[in-house]
XYZ file of C-alpha atoms in Angstrom:
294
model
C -19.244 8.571 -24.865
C -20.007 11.745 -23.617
C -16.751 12.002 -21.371
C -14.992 11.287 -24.558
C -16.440 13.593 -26.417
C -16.003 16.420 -23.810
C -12.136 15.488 -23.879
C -11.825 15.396 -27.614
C -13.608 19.141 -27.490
C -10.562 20.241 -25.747
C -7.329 18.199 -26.641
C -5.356 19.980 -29.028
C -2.176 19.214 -31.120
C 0.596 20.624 -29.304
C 4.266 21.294 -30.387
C 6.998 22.058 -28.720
C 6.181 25.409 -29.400
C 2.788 27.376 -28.001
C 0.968 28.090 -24.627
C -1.201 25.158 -23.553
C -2.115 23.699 -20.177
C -2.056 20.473 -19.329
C -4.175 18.791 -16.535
C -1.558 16.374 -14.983
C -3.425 15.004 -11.755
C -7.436 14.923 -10.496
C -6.741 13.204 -7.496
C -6.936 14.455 -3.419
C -3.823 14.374 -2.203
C -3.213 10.682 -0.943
C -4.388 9.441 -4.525
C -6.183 5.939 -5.087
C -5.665 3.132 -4.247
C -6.070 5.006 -0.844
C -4.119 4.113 1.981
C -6.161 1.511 4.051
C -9.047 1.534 1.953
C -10.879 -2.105 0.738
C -13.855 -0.481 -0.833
C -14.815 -0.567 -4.664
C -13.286 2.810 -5.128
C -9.580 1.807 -4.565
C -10.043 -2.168 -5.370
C -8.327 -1.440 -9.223
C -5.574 0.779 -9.648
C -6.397 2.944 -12.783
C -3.928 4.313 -15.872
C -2.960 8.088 -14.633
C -4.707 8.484 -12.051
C -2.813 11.154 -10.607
C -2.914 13.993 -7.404
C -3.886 16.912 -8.176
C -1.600 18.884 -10.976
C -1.670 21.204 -14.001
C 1.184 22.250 -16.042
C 1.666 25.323 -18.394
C 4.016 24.596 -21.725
C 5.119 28.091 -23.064
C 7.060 27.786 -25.889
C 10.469 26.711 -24.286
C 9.270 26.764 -20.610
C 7.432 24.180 -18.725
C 5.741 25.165 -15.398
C 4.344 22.830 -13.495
C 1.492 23.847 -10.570
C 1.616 21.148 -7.345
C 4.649 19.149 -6.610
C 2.737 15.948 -5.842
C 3.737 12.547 -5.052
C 3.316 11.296 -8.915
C 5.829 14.284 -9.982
C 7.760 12.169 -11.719
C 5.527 10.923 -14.079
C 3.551 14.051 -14.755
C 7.292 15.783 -15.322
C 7.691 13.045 -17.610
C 4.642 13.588 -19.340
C 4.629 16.896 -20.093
C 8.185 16.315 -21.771
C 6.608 13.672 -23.564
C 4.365 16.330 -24.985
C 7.421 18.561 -26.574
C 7.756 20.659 -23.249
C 11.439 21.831 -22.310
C 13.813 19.762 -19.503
C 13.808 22.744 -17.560
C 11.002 23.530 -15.189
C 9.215 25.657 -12.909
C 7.059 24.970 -9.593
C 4.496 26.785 -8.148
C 2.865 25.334 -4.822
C -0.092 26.187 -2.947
C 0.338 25.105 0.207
C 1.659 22.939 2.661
C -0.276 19.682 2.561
C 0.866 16.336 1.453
C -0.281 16.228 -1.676
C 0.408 19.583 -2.952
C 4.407 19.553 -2.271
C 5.898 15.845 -1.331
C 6.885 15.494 -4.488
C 10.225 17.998 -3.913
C 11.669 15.177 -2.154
C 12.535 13.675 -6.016
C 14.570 17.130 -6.564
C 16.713 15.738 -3.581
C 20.181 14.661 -3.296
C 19.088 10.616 -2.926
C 17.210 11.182 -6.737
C 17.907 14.089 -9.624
C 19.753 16.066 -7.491
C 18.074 18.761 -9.382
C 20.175 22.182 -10.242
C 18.438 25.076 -8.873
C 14.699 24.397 -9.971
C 12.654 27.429 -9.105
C 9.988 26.876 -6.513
C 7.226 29.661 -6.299
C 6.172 29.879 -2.593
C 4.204 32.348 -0.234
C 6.031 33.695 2.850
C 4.752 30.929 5.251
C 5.121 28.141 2.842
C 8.379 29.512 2.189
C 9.593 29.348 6.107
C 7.997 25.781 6.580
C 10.777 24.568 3.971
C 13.395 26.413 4.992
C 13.053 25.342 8.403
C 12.447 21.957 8.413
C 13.944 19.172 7.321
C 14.249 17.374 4.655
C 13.435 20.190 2.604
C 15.461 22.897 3.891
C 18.622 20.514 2.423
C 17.145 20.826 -0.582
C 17.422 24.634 -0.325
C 20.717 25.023 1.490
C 22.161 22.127 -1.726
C 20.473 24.499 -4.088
C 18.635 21.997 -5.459
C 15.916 24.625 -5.693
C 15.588 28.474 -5.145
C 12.656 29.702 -3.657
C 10.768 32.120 -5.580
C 8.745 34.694 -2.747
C 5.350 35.237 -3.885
C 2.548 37.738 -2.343
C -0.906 37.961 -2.303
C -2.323 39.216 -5.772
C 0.755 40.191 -6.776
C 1.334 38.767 -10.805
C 4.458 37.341 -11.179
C 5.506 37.908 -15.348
C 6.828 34.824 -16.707
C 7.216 35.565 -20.043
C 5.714 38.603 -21.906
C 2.608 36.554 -22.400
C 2.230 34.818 -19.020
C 1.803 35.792 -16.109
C 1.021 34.264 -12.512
C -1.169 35.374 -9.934
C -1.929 33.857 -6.059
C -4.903 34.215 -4.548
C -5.202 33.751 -0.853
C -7.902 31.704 -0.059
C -9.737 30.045 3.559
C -8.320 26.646 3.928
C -7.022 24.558 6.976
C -3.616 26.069 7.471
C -1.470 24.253 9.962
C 1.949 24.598 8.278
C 1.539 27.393 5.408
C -0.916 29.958 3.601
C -3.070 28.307 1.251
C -3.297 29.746 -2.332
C -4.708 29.598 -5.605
C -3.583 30.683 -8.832
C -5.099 32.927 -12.044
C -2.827 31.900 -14.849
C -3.159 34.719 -17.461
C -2.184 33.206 -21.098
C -1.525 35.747 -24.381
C -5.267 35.263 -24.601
C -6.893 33.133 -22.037
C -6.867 32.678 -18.664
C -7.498 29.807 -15.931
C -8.358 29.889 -12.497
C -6.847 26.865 -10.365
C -7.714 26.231 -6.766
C -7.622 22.900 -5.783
C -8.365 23.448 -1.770
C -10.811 26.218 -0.128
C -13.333 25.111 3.003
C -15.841 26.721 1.850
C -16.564 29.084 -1.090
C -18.823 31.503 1.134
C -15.810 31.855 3.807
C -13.987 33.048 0.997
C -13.868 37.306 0.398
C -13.931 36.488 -3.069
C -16.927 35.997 -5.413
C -16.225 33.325 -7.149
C -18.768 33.518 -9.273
C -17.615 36.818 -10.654
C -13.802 34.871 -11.157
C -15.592 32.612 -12.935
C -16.910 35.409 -15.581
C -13.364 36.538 -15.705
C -11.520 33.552 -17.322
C -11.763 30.954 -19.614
C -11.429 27.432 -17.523
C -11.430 27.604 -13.906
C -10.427 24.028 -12.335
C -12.329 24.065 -8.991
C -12.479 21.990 -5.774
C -14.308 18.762 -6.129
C -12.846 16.971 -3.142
C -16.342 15.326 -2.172
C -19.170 15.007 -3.679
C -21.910 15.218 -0.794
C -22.116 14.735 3.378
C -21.249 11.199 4.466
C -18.993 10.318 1.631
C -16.136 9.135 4.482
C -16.437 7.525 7.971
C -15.612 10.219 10.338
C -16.484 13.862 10.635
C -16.432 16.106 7.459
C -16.053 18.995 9.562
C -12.180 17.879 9.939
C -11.465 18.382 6.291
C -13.800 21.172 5.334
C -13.790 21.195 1.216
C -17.335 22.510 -0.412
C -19.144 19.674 -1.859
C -19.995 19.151 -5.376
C -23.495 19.337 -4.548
C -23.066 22.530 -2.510
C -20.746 24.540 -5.664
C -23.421 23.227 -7.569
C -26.325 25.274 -5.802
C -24.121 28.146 -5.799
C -23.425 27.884 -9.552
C -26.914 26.718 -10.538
C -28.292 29.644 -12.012
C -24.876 30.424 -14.109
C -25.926 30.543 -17.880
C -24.445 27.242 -19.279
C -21.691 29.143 -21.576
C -20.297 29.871 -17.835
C -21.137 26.131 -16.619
C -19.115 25.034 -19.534
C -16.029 26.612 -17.993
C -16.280 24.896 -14.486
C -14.234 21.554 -14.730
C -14.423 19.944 -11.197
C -10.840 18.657 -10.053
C -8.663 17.349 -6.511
C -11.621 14.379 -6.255
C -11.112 12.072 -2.967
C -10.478 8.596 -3.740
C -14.230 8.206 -2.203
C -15.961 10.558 -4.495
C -18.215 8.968 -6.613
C -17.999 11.258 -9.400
C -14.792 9.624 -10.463
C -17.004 7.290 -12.417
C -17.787 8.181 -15.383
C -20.808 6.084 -15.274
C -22.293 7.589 -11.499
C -25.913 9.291 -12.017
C -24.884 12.158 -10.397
C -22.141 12.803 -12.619
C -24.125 12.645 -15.733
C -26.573 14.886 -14.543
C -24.060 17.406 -13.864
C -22.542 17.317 -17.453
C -26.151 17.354 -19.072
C -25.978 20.727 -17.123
C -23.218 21.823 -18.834
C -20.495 21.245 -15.914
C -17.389 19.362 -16.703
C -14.784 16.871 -14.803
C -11.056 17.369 -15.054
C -9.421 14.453 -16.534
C -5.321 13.244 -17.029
C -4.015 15.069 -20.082
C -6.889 17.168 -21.226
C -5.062 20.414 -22.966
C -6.331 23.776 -23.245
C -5.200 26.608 -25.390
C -3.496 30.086 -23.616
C -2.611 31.430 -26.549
């Protein structure tokens, strides 16, 4: 009851016309059902359960953060919700999650017309230089779009687009997340950091500057998977918790944990911990909340 009411807080009615975002995905990057998994987390397959997305509808432009391996039916969703056919991307870094989904732009599916593709320098040469995504360049299928570090980009006159470099494991690219500044509100998105304290950011200070800020959720605690967490460094709930705990709870209410691994057990509603953590005034991201920008 409580996640429902939480969700019915924050849906609004949209139209075709407005600023809203959508959250499109909650999900680590290889989703659930999780590849080789036979636990109780991945033994049913549940409605939208998506990777990690949001998308932005501003009046007659659709932006779309992440393109994951379920862009197809988060696409479709947000034109389900009014939004325009054309689109935007804005990705954050080179792991699977976070761009796979380009390969339905390709030649073999839409053989999309020039979709822009908002990319730092590094992520930018990892697609132009290998394949298959460097066909989907050279076909024009999309046009990168060169982004730099805390540099806006201006969408419209009301929306604009900031990355924010942040610590992460970066084999193939930079990793970034974004402020999205609305006509009046703002959102901070970062799906991925290691660890908030490696970061030369405060992020509690972010926090205090916007009005939703979608965070890292990927575990919940130590032990949550069978090998080393030191391979995929992500802060745990628990540990953004302690770091947030003595936040007033007007600034709690802002946090909405997101990018959970198919192990966390905060994507049941029903887990203790979970509970206790929205009694605090924290919040969990969930497939089609909206939220006004404007």
């Amino acid at each position: 009851m409580k996640t429902f009411y939480a969700l019915a807080m924050f849906i609004v009615v949209l139209a075709a016309k407005g600023q809203t975002l959508v959250v499109l995905g909650t999900l680590q990057d290889a989703g659930s059902p999780h590849m080789d998994c036979t636990k109780n987390c991945c033994a049913i397959e549940r409605l939208n359960d998506y990777v990690v997305s949001l998308g932005v509808i501003d009046d007659d432009n659709m932006y779309v953060f992440e393109a994951t391996p379920d862009f197809v039916a988060q696409t479709n969703y947000l034109r389900s919700l009014g939004a325009a056919e054309r689109y935007s991307i804005f990705l954050t870094h080179a792991h699977m999650g976070h761009y796979a989904g380009l390969i339905h732009l390709g030649r073999e599916a839409a053989n999309s017309d020039r979709v822009p593709v908002y990319a730092m320098p590094r992520m930018h040469q990892f697609l132009r230089t290998n394949g298959p995504w460097n066909q989907l360049i050279r076909l024009e299928n999309i046009v990168i779009q060169p982004l730099q570090n805390e540099t806006p980009v201006g969408l419209s006159d009301r929306l604009k687009v900031t990355p924010l470099l942040v610590p992460h494991r970066d084999e193939y690219s930079e990793t970034v997340g974004y402020h999205i500044q609305g006509k009046s509100k703002s959102a901070l998105f970062i799906p991925d950091i290691d660890k908030w304290e490696l970061w030369e950011k405060d992020i509690i200070s972010i926090i205090s500057s916007v009005d939703y800020a979608f965070l890292d959720a990927t575990f919940f605690a130590e032990g949550e998977i069978p090998r080393p967490m030191a391979e995929v460094p992500h802060p745990f709930v628990v540990e953004s918790v302690d770091m947030f705990n003595n936040l007033p709870e007007s600034e709690k209410n802002k946090i909405y944990f997101i990018h959970l691994n198919h192990s966390n057990p905060a994507r049941d509603v029903e887990f203790s911990g979970r509970k206790q953590l929205e009694k605090d005034g924290y919040r969990f991201a969930s497939f089609g909340m909206q939220f006004p920008l404007d």
